[in-house]
């Protein structure tokens, strides 16, 4: 049995006896143990506590790490990414610098349709290899669980190819991975004036195969002006639900068109983005069971207003934070930067941010039983920091690499 002892930990952050989705004031409650030890057996957290209470016989374990001056945190749970894609889009980045908007770029066939064209011309193996590199990259940056969406295929073959890549990533990687079907990411040009035709393709050609091959855990729709209306979203999500896929939805990124109301009706596990929220939208999501997932690096990259994190927390919403890693609006999956942005630009406290990127992120992908906190019986998915002065030092020193090493399912990476 593989056993690892981590001793003399300056602060063991995110210890939790019982799972709980944190909303409102509770988001700032982040329990920790100072001068701690942590014992890992067979990939799982088997005990922890203060050094002074540690059974001295543990000092004979051969595999020991001295974490003097260092913190241990639960690994980041990145609950919203599109990290399978064929190519970067820095030419649009330049267009944006020169003044074009995200919507202008989408209207001239750029954006999602540009990525879809490239993806359909790329083989499954090539897609797998580039996505594998991205997974390696984010795991070095502390991400130990991740959700990955399709949505750059927009054809039956393209969507299935993406989902098969995600399935292979799940099988190969020791990160916990969840797959989301996002066939409703944009209307392909040939269906621009035939929305029903494309929705029929999703319902009759894509979903049955996805279900048969068990290719997805969740279903997503980009509910936005020029993309999918709330009514169209309802039709697609209901079809997904008949195959057991729970909704996680893109809503209120660029406009407020009723997506929040529909998402609540559809019992969405999460509604993501929320850059453009009316007071009514904030009230509605806050009194629902749906998690609001904020993606500050997308707002940063698109130079948009940030989601109203403080208002959501004050209204008692349950919020999570994720990277949105994708080539168009957030070409980075670095959760450490998300952590800094959430504090700096959305005025979240470091404790709130850690909860929103760990336990609440785990809830947002249905993995709370397995990861997201330092809890006996959960997987040992951990970040060991370098020597740092305090928790606040992590978001404060933005852009600085403070990770010493990452443990995934009991193994140091
Ligand atoms: O979450 N907004 C919709 N989808 C992605 C961006 C997709 C793209 O531009 O390629 C997002 O931001
Ligand atoms: Fe997204």
Coordinates of C-alpha atoms and ligand atoms in Angstrom, one line a residue:
X1 CA 0.0 0.0 0.0
X2 CA 1.5 3.3 -1.1
X3 CA 1.7 5.7 1.9
X4 CA 2.9 9.3 2.0
X5 CA 3.3 11.5 5.0
X6 CA 3.4 15.3 4.6
X7 CA 4.6 16.9 7.8
X8 CA 5.3 20.3 9.3
X9 CA 2.8 21.9 6.9
X10 CA 2.6 25.6 7.8
X11 CA -1.1 25.6 7.0
X12 CA -3.3 22.9 5.7
X13 CA -6.1 24.8 3.9
X14 CA -9.7 23.6 3.1
X15 CA -10.2 20.9 5.7
X16 CA -13.8 19.8 5.8
X17 CA -15.7 17.1 7.7
X18 CA -18.9 17.3 5.8
X19 CA -19.6 18.3 2.2
X20 CA -21.6 21.5 1.7
X21 CA -22.2 23.7 -1.3
X22 CA -21.2 27.1 0.1
X23 CA -23.4 30.2 -0.5
X24 CA -23.5 33.7 0.8
X25 CA -21.4 34.4 4.0
X26 CA -20.4 30.7 4.2
X27 CA -18.2 31.1 1.2
X28 CA -15.7 33.0 3.3
X29 CA -15.4 30.2 5.9
X30 CA -12.3 28.2 5.0
X31 CA -11.2 26.0 7.8
X32 CA -7.5 25.1 8.1
X33 CA -5.0 23.5 10.4
X34 CA -1.8 25.2 11.3
X35 CA 1.5 23.3 11.8
X36 CA -0.2 20.2 10.4
X37 CA 0.4 16.7 9.0
X38 CA -1.4 14.9 6.3
X39 CA -1.4 11.2 5.7
X40 CA -2.1 9.7 2.3
X41 CA -2.8 6.0 1.8
X42 CA -3.6 4.4 -1.6
X43 CA -4.3 7.7 -3.2
X44 CA -6.7 8.8 -0.5
X45 CA -6.6 11.2 2.4
X46 CA -6.5 8.9 5.4
X47 CA -5.8 11.3 8.3
X48 CA -4.7 14.8 9.1
X49 CA -4.3 17.1 12.2
X50 CA -1.9 19.1 14.2
X51 CA 1.7 17.9 14.4
X52 CA 1.6 17.8 18.1
X53 CA -1.2 15.2 17.9
X54 CA 0.5 13.1 15.2
X55 CA 1.1 9.4 16.1
X56 CA 4.9 9.2 16.4
X57 CA 4.9 5.8 14.6
X58 CA 4.1 7.7 11.4
X59 CA 7.7 9.1 11.5
X60 CA 8.9 5.6 10.3
X61 CA 7.0 5.9 7.0
X62 CA 9.7 5.9 4.3
X63 CA 7.9 8.3 1.9
X64 CA 7.9 11.7 3.8
X65 CA 7.8 15.3 2.6
X66 CA 8.8 18.1 4.9
X67 CA 6.5 21.1 4.1
X68 CA 8.0 23.6 6.6
X69 CA 6.9 27.1 5.6
X70 CA 4.6 25.8 2.9
X71 CA 0.8 25.5 2.5
X72 CA -1.2 22.6 1.2
X73 CA -4.5 23.4 -0.6
X74 CA -7.0 21.1 -2.4
X75 CA -6.3 21.1 -6.1
X76 CA -8.2 23.5 -8.3
X77 CA -11.5 22.1 -9.8
X78 CA -11.8 23.9 -13.1
X79 CA -15.5 23.4 -13.8
X80 CA -15.7 25.1 -17.3
X81 CA -13.3 24.6 -20.1
X82 CA -13.2 24.1 -23.9
X83 CA -9.7 22.7 -23.9
X84 CA -10.1 20.4 -26.9
X85 CA -9.5 22.7 -30.0
X86 CA -7.5 22.5 -33.2
X87 CA -5.8 25.9 -33.3
X88 CA -5.2 29.1 -31.5
X89 CA -6.8 32.4 -32.8
X90 CA -4.3 35.1 -32.3
X91 CA -5.3 36.8 -35.6
X92 CA -8.6 37.7 -34.0
X93 CA -6.8 38.9 -31.0
X94 CA -5.1 41.4 -33.2
X95 CA -8.4 42.3 -34.8
X96 CA -9.7 43.0 -31.3
X97 CA -6.7 45.2 -30.5
X98 CA -7.5 47.2 -33.6
X99 CA -11.1 47.7 -32.4
X100 CA -13.4 44.9 -33.6
X101 CA -15.8 43.5 -31.0
X102 CA -16.4 39.8 -30.2
X103 CA -19.8 40.0 -31.9
X104 CA -18.3 41.7 -35.1
X105 CA -15.7 38.9 -35.3
X106 CA -18.4 36.2 -34.9
X107 CA -20.6 37.9 -37.5
X108 CA -17.8 37.7 -40.2
X109 CA -17.4 33.9 -39.7
X110 CA -14.6 34.2 -37.1
X111 CA -15.0 33.1 -33.5
X112 CA -16.6 29.8 -32.8
X113 CA -17.2 29.0 -36.6
X114 CA -13.5 29.7 -37.3
X115 CA -12.6 27.1 -34.6
X116 CA -15.2 24.7 -36.0
X117 CA -13.7 24.8 -39.5
X118 CA -10.3 24.1 -38.2
X119 CA -11.5 21.3 -35.9
X120 CA -13.3 19.5 -38.7
X121 CA -10.1 19.5 -40.7
X122 CA -8.0 18.0 -37.8
X123 CA -7.7 14.3 -37.0
X124 CA -8.9 12.7 -33.7
X125 CA -5.3 11.8 -32.9
X126 CA -4.0 15.3 -33.5
X127 CA -6.8 16.7 -31.3
X128 CA -6.0 14.2 -28.6
X129 CA -2.3 15.1 -28.6
X130 CA -2.7 18.8 -28.4
X131 CA -5.4 18.5 -25.7
X132 CA -3.2 16.1 -23.8
X133 CA -0.5 18.7 -23.7
X134 CA -3.0 21.2 -22.3
X135 CA -4.0 18.8 -19.6
X136 CA -0.4 18.3 -18.6
X137 CA 0.1 22.1 -18.5
X138 CA -3.0 22.8 -16.3
X139 CA -2.1 20.0 -13.9
X140 CA 1.3 21.5 -13.3
X141 CA -0.6 24.7 -12.5
X142 CA -2.6 23.0 -9.8
X143 CA -5.7 21.8 -11.6
X144 CA -6.7 18.3 -10.5
X145 CA -10.3 18.1 -11.8
X146 CA -11.6 19.6 -15.0
X147 CA -14.7 19.8 -17.1
X148 CA -14.2 19.8 -20.9
X149 CA -16.9 20.8 -23.5
X150 CA -17.4 19.9 -27.1
X151 CA -18.8 22.6 -29.3
X152 CA -16.2 23.2 -31.9
X153 CA -17.4 20.5 -34.2
X154 CA -21.0 21.7 -35.0
X155 CA -21.3 18.7 -37.3
X156 CA -22.3 15.2 -36.3
X157 CA -18.8 13.8 -37.0
X158 CA -17.0 16.9 -35.5
X159 CA -19.0 16.8 -32.2
X160 CA -18.6 13.0 -31.8
X161 CA -14.8 13.3 -32.6
X162 CA -14.4 15.9 -29.8
X163 CA -16.3 13.9 -27.3
X164 CA -14.3 10.8 -28.2
X165 CA -11.1 12.8 -27.6
X166 CA -12.5 13.8 -24.2
X167 CA -13.3 10.1 -23.4
X168 CA -9.7 9.1 -24.3
X169 CA -8.4 11.9 -22.0
X170 CA -10.6 10.6 -19.2
X171 CA -9.2 7.1 -19.7
X172 CA -5.5 8.2 -20.0
X173 CA -5.3 11.0 -17.4
X174 CA -5.3 10.7 -13.7
X175 CA -7.1 14.0 -13.4
X176 CA -10.9 13.7 -12.8
X177 CA -12.5 14.7 -16.0
X178 CA -16.2 15.4 -16.9
X179 CA -17.5 15.8 -20.5
X180 CA -20.1 18.2 -21.6
X181 CA -21.9 18.1 -25.0
X182 CA -22.1 21.7 -26.4
X183 CA -23.4 21.0 -29.9
X184 CA -25.5 24.1 -29.4
X185 CA -22.5 26.4 -29.3
X186 CA -23.3 28.3 -32.5
X187 CA -25.4 27.7 -35.7
X188 CA -23.1 26.5 -38.5
X189 CA -23.4 28.9 -41.6
X190 CA -25.5 26.4 -43.6
X191 CA -28.1 26.4 -40.8
X192 CA -28.1 30.2 -40.2
X193 CA -31.6 30.4 -41.5
X194 CA -32.7 26.9 -40.5
X195 CA -32.5 26.8 -36.7
X196 CA -34.9 23.9 -36.6
X197 CA -32.8 21.9 -39.0
X198 CA -29.7 22.2 -36.7
X199 CA -31.7 21.5 -33.5
X200 CA -33.1 18.4 -35.2
X201 CA -29.6 17.3 -36.1
X202 CA -28.5 17.7 -32.4
X203 CA -31.6 15.8 -31.2
X204 CA -31.9 13.1 -33.8
X205 CA -28.3 12.5 -34.9
X206 CA -25.9 13.6 -32.1
X207 CA -27.7 12.8 -28.8
X208 CA -28.6 9.1 -29.5
X209 CA -24.9 8.3 -30.4
X210 CA -23.6 10.3 -27.5
X211 CA -25.9 8.4 -25.2
X212 CA -25.1 5.0 -26.7
X213 CA -21.3 5.5 -26.5
X214 CA -21.6 7.3 -23.0
X215 CA -19.7 10.2 -24.4
X216 CA -21.1 13.0 -22.1
X217 CA -22.0 13.7 -18.5
X218 CA -23.6 17.1 -19.1
X219 CA -25.3 19.2 -21.8
X220 CA -24.6 22.9 -22.5
X221 CA -26.2 25.6 -24.7
X222 CA -24.8 29.0 -25.6
X223 CA -27.9 31.1 -24.8
X224 CA -27.2 34.5 -26.4
X225 CA -28.4 37.0 -29.0
X226 CA -27.3 35.7 -32.4
X227 CA -26.8 32.2 -30.9
X228 CA -29.5 30.2 -29.1
X229 CA -32.7 31.7 -27.7
X230 CA -34.0 30.6 -24.3
X231 CA -36.8 28.7 -26.1
X232 CA -34.3 26.9 -28.3
X233 CA -32.2 26.1 -25.2
X234 CA -35.2 24.6 -23.5
X235 CA -35.9 22.3 -26.5
X236 CA -32.3 21.1 -26.6
X237 CA -31.9 20.7 -22.8
X238 CA -35.1 18.7 -22.5
X239 CA -33.9 16.3 -25.2
X240 CA -30.6 16.0 -23.3
X241 CA -32.4 15.3 -20.1
X242 CA -34.2 12.4 -21.7
X243 CA -30.8 10.8 -22.0
X244 CA -29.9 11.7 -18.4
X245 CA -27.6 14.7 -19.3
X246 CA -27.9 17.5 -16.7
X247 CA -27.6 21.0 -18.0
X248 CA -24.7 23.4 -17.4
X249 CA -25.4 26.5 -19.5
X250 CA -23.7 29.5 -21.0
X251 CA -26.0 32.5 -20.2
X252 CA -25.8 36.3 -19.7
X253 CA -22.3 36.7 -21.2
X254 CA -23.2 39.5 -23.6
X255 CA -26.9 40.2 -22.9
X256 CA -29.7 39.3 -20.5
X257 CA -32.4 37.6 -22.7
X258 CA -34.2 35.4 -20.2
X259 CA -31.5 32.6 -20.0
X260 CA -31.4 32.7 -16.2
X261 CA -35.1 32.1 -15.8
X262 CA -35.1 29.3 -18.3
X263 CA -32.0 27.7 -16.8
X264 CA -33.6 27.7 -13.3
X265 CA -36.7 26.1 -14.8
X266 CA -34.5 23.5 -16.4
X267 CA -32.8 22.8 -13.1
X268 CA -29.4 23.6 -14.4
X269 CA -26.5 22.4 -12.2
X270 CA -24.7 25.6 -13.1
X271 CA -25.2 28.7 -15.2
X272 CA -21.9 30.1 -16.4
X273 CA -20.5 33.6 -17.4
X274 CA -23.0 36.0 -15.9
X275 CA -21.2 39.2 -17.0
X276 CA -24.5 40.8 -17.9
X277 CA -26.9 40.5 -15.0
X278 CA -30.0 42.6 -14.1
X279 CA -31.0 43.0 -10.5
X280 CA -33.8 40.5 -11.2
X281 CA -31.4 37.9 -12.7
X282 CA -29.2 38.2 -9.5
X283 CA -32.2 37.6 -7.3
X284 CA -33.5 34.7 -9.3
X285 CA -30.2 32.7 -9.4
X286 CA -29.5 33.5 -5.8
X287 CA -32.7 31.9 -4.6
X288 CA -32.3 28.8 -6.8
X289 CA -30.2 25.7 -6.5
X290 CA -28.2 26.5 -9.6
X291 CA -24.5 27.4 -9.1
X292 CA -23.4 30.6 -10.8
X293 CA -20.0 30.0 -12.3
X294 CA -17.9 33.1 -13.0
X295 CA -15.2 33.1 -15.6
X296 CA -13.1 36.3 -14.9
X297 CA -10.3 35.5 -17.3
X298 CA -12.9 35.6 -20.2
X299 CA -14.1 39.1 -19.0
X300 CA -10.4 40.1 -18.7
X301 CA -9.5 38.9 -22.2
X302 CA -12.6 40.4 -23.9
X303 CA -12.2 43.7 -21.9
X304 CA -15.7 43.3 -20.5
X305 CA -17.2 44.2 -17.1
X306 CA -16.6 41.5 -14.6
X307 CA -19.5 39.4 -13.2
X308 CA -21.1 40.9 -10.1
X309 CA -19.5 38.5 -7.7
X310 CA -20.0 40.6 -4.5
X311 CA -23.7 41.2 -5.3
X312 CA -24.2 37.5 -5.9
X313 CA -22.5 36.5 -2.7
X314 CA -24.5 39.2 -0.8
X315 CA -27.8 37.8 -2.3
X316 CA -26.8 34.3 -1.0
X317 CA -26.0 32.8 -4.4
X318 CA -23.7 29.7 -4.6
X319 CA -20.8 30.6 -6.9
X320 CA -17.9 28.8 -8.4
X321 CA -14.9 30.1 -10.4
X322 CA -13.5 28.5 -13.6
X323 CA -11.0 29.3 -16.4
X324 CA -13.2 28.9 -19.5
X325 CA -9.9 27.8 -21.2
X326 CA -10.7 28.2 -25.0
X327 CA -9.0 29.8 -28.0
X328 CA -11.5 32.7 -28.4
X329 CA -12.2 34.3 -25.0
X330 CA -9.8 32.8 -22.6
X331 CA -6.7 31.2 -24.1
X332 CA -5.3 30.3 -20.7
X333 CA -6.3 27.5 -18.3
X334 CA -4.2 29.0 -15.5
X335 CA -6.5 28.9 -12.4
X336 CA -3.9 30.8 -10.3
X337 CA -4.5 33.8 -12.5
X338 CA -8.3 33.2 -12.1
X339 CA -7.7 33.3 -8.4
X340 CA -5.9 36.6 -8.6
X341 CA -8.4 38.2 -10.9
X342 CA -11.3 37.2 -8.7
X343 CA -9.7 39.0 -5.7
X344 CA -8.3 42.0 -7.7
X345 CA -11.2 42.7 -10.1
X346 CA -14.2 41.2 -8.4
X347 CA -13.2 42.0 -4.8
X348 CA -13.6 38.4 -3.6
X349 CA -11.7 37.5 -0.4
X350 CA -8.9 34.9 -0.7
X351 CA -10.9 32.5 1.4
X352 CA -14.0 32.9 -0.8
X353 CA -11.9 32.4 -3.9
X354 CA -10.3 29.2 -2.6
X355 CA -13.8 27.8 -1.8
X356 CA -15.1 28.8 -5.2
X357 CA -12.3 27.1 -7.0
X358 CA -12.2 23.9 -5.0
X359 CA -15.3 22.6 -3.2
X360 CA -17.9 24.7 -5.1
X361 CA -16.1 23.9 -8.4
X362 CA -16.3 20.3 -7.5
X363 CA -20.1 20.6 -6.9
X364 CA -20.4 22.4 -10.3
X365 CA -19.2 19.1 -12.0
X366 CA -20.8 16.6 -9.6
X367 CA -17.5 15.6 -8.1
X368 CA -17.9 16.8 -4.6
X369 CA -17.9 13.3 -3.1
X370 CA -14.4 12.6 -4.6
X371 CA -12.4 15.9 -4.5
X372 CA -12.5 19.6 -3.7
X373 CA -11.5 19.6 0.0
X374 CA -9.2 18.0 2.5
X375 CA -11.6 15.4 3.8
X376 CA -10.8 11.8 5.0
X377 CA -11.8 9.4 2.2
X378 CA -11.5 11.9 -0.6
X379 CA -8.8 11.6 -3.3
X380 CA -5.4 13.2 -2.4
X381 CA -5.6 15.9 -5.0
X382 CA -3.4 18.6 -3.6
X383 CA -1.3 21.7 -4.2
X384 CA 1.9 22.0 -2.2
X385 CA 3.0 25.7 -2.4
X386 CA 6.5 27.1 -2.1
X387 CA 7.3 28.9 1.2
X388 CA 4.7 31.7 1.5
X389 CA 3.8 34.1 4.2
X390 CA 0.0 33.8 4.1
X391 CA -3.0 32.6 2.1
X392 CA -3.5 36.2 0.7
X393 CA 0.0 36.1 -0.7
X394 CA -1.3 33.7 -3.4
X395 CA -3.7 36.0 -5.2
X396 CA -1.6 39.1 -4.2
X397 CA 1.5 37.9 -6.0
X398 CA -0.3 37.5 -9.3
X399 CA 1.6 35.9 -12.2
X400 CA 4.2 34.4 -9.8
X401 CA 4.5 30.7 -9.8
X402 CA 4.0 29.7 -6.1
X403 CA 3.4 26.0 -6.7
X404 CA 6.1 23.6 -5.5
X405 CA 4.4 20.4 -6.6
X406 CA 1.0 18.9 -7.3
X407 CA -0.4 15.6 -6.1
X408 CA -3.1 13.9 -8.1
X409 CA -4.8 10.8 -6.7
X410 CA -1.9 10.3 -4.3
X411 CA 1.0 10.7 -6.8
X412 CA 3.3 13.6 -7.1
X413 CA 3.4 15.0 -10.6
Ligands
LIG1 O1 -17.3 30.5 -23.1 N1 -19.2 32.2 -25.2 C1 -19.2 31.1 -25.7 N2 -18.2 30.2 -25.8 C2 -16.9 30.4 -25.3 C3 -16.0 31.2 -26.3 C4 -15.9 30.4 -27.5 C5 -15.0 31.0 -28.6 O2 -14.9 32.2 -28.7 O3 -14.3 30.1 -29.2 C6 -16.9 31.1 -24.0 O4 -16.4 32.2 -23.8
LIG2 FE1 -17.3 28.8 -22.1

